[in-house]
CSV table of C-alpha atoms in Angstrom, one decimal:
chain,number,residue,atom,x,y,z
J,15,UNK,CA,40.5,-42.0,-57.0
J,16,UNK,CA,39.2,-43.5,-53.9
J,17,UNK,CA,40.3,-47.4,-52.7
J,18,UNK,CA,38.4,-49.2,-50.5
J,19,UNK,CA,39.8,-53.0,-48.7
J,20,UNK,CA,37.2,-54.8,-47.5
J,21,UNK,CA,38.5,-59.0,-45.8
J,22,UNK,CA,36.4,-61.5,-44.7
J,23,UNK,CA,38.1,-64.2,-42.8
J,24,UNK,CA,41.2,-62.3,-43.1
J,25,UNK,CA,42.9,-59.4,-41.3
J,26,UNK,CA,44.2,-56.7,-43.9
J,27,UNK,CA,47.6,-56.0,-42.2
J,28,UNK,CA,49.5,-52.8,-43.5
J,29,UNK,CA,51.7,-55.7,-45.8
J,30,UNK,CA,48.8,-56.6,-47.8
J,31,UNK,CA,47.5,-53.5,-47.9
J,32,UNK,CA,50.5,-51.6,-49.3
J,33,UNK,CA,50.9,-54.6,-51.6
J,34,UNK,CA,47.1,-54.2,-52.6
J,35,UNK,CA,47.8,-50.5,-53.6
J,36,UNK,CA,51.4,-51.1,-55.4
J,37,UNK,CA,49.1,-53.9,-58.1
J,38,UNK,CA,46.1,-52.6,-58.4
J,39,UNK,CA,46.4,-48.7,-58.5
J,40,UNK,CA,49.8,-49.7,-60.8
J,41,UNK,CA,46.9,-51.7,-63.1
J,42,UNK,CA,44.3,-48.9,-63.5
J,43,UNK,CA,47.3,-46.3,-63.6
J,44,UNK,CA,46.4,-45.4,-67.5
J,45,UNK,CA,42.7,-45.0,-66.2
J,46,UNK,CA,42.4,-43.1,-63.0
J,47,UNK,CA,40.7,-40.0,-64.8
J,48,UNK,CA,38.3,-42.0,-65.8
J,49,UNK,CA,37.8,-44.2,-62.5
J,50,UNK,CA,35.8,-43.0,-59.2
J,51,UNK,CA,36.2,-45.5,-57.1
J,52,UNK,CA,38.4,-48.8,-56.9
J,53,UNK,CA,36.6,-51.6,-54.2
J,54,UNK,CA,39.4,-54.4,-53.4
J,55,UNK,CA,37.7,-57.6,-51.6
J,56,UNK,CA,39.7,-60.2,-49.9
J,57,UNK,CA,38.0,-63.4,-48.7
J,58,UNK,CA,39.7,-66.9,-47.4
J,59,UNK,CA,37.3,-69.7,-47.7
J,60,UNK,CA,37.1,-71.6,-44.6
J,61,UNK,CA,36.5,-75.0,-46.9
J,62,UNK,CA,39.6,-76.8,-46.5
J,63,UNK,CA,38.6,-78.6,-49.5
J,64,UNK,CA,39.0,-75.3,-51.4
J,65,UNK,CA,42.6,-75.6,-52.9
J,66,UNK,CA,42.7,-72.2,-54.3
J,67,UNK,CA,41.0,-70.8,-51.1
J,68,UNK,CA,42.1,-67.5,-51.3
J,69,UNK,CA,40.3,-65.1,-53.7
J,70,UNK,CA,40.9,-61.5,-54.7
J,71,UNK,CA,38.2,-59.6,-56.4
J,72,UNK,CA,38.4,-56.0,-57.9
J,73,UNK,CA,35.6,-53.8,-58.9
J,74,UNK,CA,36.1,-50.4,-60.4
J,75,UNK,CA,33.9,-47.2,-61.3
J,76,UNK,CA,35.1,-45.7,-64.5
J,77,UNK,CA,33.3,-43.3,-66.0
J,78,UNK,CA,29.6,-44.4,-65.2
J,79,UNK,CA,30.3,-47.9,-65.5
J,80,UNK,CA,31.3,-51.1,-63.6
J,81,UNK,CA,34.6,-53.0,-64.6
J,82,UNK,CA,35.2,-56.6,-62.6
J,83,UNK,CA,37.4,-59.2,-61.8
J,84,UNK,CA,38.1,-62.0,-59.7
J,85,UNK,CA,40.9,-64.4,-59.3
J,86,UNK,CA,42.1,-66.9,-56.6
J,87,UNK,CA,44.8,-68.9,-55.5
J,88,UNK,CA,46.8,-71.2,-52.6
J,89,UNK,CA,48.4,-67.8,-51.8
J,90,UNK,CA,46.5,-64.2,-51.5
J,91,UNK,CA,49.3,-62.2,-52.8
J,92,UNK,CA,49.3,-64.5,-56.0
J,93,UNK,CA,45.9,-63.7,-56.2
J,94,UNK,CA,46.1,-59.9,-56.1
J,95,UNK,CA,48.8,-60.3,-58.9
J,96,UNK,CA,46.8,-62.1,-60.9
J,97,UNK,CA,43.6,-60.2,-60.7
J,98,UNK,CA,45.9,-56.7,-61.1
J,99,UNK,CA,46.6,-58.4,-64.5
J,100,UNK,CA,43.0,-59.0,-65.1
J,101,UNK,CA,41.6,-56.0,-63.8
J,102,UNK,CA,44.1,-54.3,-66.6
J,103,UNK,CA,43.0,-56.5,-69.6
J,104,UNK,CA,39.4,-56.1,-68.6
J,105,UNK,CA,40.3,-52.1,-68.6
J,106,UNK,CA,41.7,-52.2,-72.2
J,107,UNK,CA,39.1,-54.2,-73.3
J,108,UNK,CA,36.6,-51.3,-71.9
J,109,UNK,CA,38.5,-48.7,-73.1
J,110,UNK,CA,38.5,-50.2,-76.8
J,111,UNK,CA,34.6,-50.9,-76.4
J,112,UNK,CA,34.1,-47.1,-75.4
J,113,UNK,CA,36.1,-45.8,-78.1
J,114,UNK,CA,34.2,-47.8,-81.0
J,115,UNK,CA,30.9,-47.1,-79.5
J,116,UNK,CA,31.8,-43.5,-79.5
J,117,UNK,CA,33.0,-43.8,-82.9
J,118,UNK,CA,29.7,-45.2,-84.0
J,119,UNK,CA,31.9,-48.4,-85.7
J,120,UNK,CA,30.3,-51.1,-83.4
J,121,UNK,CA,30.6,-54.7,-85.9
J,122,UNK,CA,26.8,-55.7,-84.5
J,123,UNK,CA,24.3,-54.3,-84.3
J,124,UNK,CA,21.8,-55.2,-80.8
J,125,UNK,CA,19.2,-57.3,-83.0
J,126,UNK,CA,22.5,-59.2,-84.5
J,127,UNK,CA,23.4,-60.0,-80.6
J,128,UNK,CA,20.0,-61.2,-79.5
J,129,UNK,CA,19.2,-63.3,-82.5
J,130,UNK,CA,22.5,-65.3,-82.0
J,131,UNK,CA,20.3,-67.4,-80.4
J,132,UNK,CA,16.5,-66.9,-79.0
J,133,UNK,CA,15.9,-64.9,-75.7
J,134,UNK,CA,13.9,-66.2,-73.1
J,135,UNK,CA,10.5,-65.0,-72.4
J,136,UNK,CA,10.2,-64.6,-68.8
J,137,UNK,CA,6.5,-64.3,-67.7
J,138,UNK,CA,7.0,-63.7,-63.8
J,139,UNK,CA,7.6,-60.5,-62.7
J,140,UNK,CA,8.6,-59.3,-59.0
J,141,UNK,CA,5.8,-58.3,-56.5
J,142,UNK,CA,6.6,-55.1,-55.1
J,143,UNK,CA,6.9,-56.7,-51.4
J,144,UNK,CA,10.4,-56.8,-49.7
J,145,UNK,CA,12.4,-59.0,-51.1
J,146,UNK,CA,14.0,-61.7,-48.1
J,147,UNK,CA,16.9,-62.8,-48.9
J,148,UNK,CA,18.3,-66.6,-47.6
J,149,UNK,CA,20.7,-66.3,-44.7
J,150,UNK,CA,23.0,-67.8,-47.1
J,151,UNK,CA,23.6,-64.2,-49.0
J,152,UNK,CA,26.4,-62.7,-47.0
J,153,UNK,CA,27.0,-60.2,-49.3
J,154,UNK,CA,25.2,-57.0,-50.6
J,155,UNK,CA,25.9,-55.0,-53.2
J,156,UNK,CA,24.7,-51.6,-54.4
J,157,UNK,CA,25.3,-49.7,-57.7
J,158,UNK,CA,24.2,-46.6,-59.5
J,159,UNK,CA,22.2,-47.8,-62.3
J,160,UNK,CA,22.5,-45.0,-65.1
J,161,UNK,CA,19.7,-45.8,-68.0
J,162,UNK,CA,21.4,-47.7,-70.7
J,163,UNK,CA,20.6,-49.6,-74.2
J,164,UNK,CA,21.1,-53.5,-74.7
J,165,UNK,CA,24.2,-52.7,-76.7
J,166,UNK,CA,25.5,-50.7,-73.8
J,167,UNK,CA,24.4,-53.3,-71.6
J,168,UNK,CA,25.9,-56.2,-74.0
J,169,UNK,CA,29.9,-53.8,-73.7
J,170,UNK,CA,29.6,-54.0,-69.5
J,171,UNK,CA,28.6,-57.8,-69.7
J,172,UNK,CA,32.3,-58.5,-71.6
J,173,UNK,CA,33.9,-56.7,-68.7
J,174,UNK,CA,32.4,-57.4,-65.3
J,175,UNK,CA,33.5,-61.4,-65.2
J,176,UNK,CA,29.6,-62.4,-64.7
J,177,UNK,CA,27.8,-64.5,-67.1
J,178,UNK,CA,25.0,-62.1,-66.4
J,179,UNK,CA,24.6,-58.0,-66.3
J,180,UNK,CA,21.1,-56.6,-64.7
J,181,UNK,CA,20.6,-53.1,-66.4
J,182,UNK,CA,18.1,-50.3,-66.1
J,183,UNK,CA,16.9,-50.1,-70.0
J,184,UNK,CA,16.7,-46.7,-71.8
J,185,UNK,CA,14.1,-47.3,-73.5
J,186,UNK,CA,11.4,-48.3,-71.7
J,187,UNK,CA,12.7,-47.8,-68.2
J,188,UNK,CA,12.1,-51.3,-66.5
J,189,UNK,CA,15.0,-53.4,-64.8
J,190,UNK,CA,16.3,-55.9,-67.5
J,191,UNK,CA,18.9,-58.9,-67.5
J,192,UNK,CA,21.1,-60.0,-70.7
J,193,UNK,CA,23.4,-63.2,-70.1
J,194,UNK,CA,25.4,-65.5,-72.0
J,195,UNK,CA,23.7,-68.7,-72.8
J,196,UNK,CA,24.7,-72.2,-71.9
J,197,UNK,CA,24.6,-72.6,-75.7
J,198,UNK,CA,26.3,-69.9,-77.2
J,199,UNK,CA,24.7,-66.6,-77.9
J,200,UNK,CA,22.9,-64.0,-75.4
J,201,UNK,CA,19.4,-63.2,-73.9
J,202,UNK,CA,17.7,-60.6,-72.7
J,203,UNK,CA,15.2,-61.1,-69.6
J,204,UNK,CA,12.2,-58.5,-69.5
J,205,UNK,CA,9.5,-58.5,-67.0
J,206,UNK,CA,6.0,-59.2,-68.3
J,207,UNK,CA,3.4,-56.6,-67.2
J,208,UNK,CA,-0.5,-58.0,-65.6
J,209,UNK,CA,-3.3,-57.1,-66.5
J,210,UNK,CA,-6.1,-55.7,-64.3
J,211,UNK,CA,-6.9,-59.4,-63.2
J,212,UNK,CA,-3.3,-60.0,-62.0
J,213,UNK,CA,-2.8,-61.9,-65.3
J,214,UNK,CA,-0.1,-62.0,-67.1
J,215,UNK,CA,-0.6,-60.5,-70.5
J,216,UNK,CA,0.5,-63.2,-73.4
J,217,UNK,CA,-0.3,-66.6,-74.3
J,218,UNK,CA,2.2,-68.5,-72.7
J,219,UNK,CA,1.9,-69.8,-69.0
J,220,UNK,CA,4.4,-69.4,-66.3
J,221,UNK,CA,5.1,-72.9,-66.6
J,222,UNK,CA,6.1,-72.4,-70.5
J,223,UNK,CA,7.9,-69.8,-70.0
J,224,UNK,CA,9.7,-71.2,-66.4
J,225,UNK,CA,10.6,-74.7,-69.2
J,226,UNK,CA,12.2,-71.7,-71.8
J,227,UNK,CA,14.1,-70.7,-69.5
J,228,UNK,CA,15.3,-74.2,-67.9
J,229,UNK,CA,16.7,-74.8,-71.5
J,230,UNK,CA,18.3,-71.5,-72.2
């Protein structure tokens, strides 16, 4: 099982780093067959507005899919205790998930998700230009996206500690986005293909489509 530190604004010394591997290889313990790699960030916010300016955020690698959590605090080594403890719930949680998928015992089925509440109809989709990115992102991530369904998709939303999961779908291979909705509920984003006139295909404008979305 491979652990990676990564600071910004902060100098890992061998203290926090020994500290660092006592929590959080003590919280994924009970999974490390499962888990490939554990990524640690540690990042002081330069704000001194921020009271809890110093944040600790786990990601994991088990078993194909991502597991996440993120806590902070006045002091850093309060918040690597407290995300240990959260990055272990979040693992249980996982694990029970897995097991009741595997068992084929899930207590919804997808369309019971989804119709919680309507999905938004997104009718832009991406160009296929580079993307720029603001100089405000000072952070990029990449991760192996394995084909999965929206029910799959819906069990890695409950345990990433985003309100949003971007997934590659199984069944008709395109990028896809479930979230949580201001509202209750979820929904699922899907790109809307043109048509040969650069159209969108569909009756609804990107406008209607842009006011679904303001009032998901």
């Amino acid at each position: 099982m491979k652990l990676v530190i990564h600071g910004r604004n902060i100098e890992i010394t061998d203290a926090i780093r020994e500290h660092v591997e006592q929590k959080i290889l003590k919280a994924v313990s009970h999974f490390k067959h499962l888990t490939n790699e554990v990524d640690v960030h540690l990042s002081v916010a330069k704000n001194p507005r921020i009271e809890a300016s110093q944040s600790a955020e786990v990601t994991l690698f088990v078993d194909g899919a991502v597991v996440r959590a993120q806590e902070s605090n006045e002091n850093l080594y309060a918040s690597i205790d407290l995300v240990a403890d959260k990055i272990s719930r979040q693992l249980r949680k996982f694990k029970e998930k897995r097991n009741t998928r595997m068992q084929g015992n899930l207590g919804k089925t997808t369309e019971a998700y989804l119709n919680e509440a309507p999905a938004t109809d997104v009718s832009r989709v991406l160009s296929t230009s580079e993307p720029q990115l603001p100089e405000e992102v000072i952070r990029t991530k990449y991760f192996a996206m394995a084909p999965m369904t929206v029910t799959e998709a819906l069990e890695q939303l409950s345990v990433i500690d985003h309100d949003f999961y971007m997934f590659l779908n199984a069944e008709t291979h395109e990028m896809n986005v479930i979230y949580e909705r201001n509202h209750g509920g979820y929904g699922l984003i899907q790109p809307r293909k043109a048509n040969s006139n650069g159209h969108l295909n569909g009756n609804s404008t990107a406008k209607h489509s842009a006011e679904a979305a303001a009032h998901s």
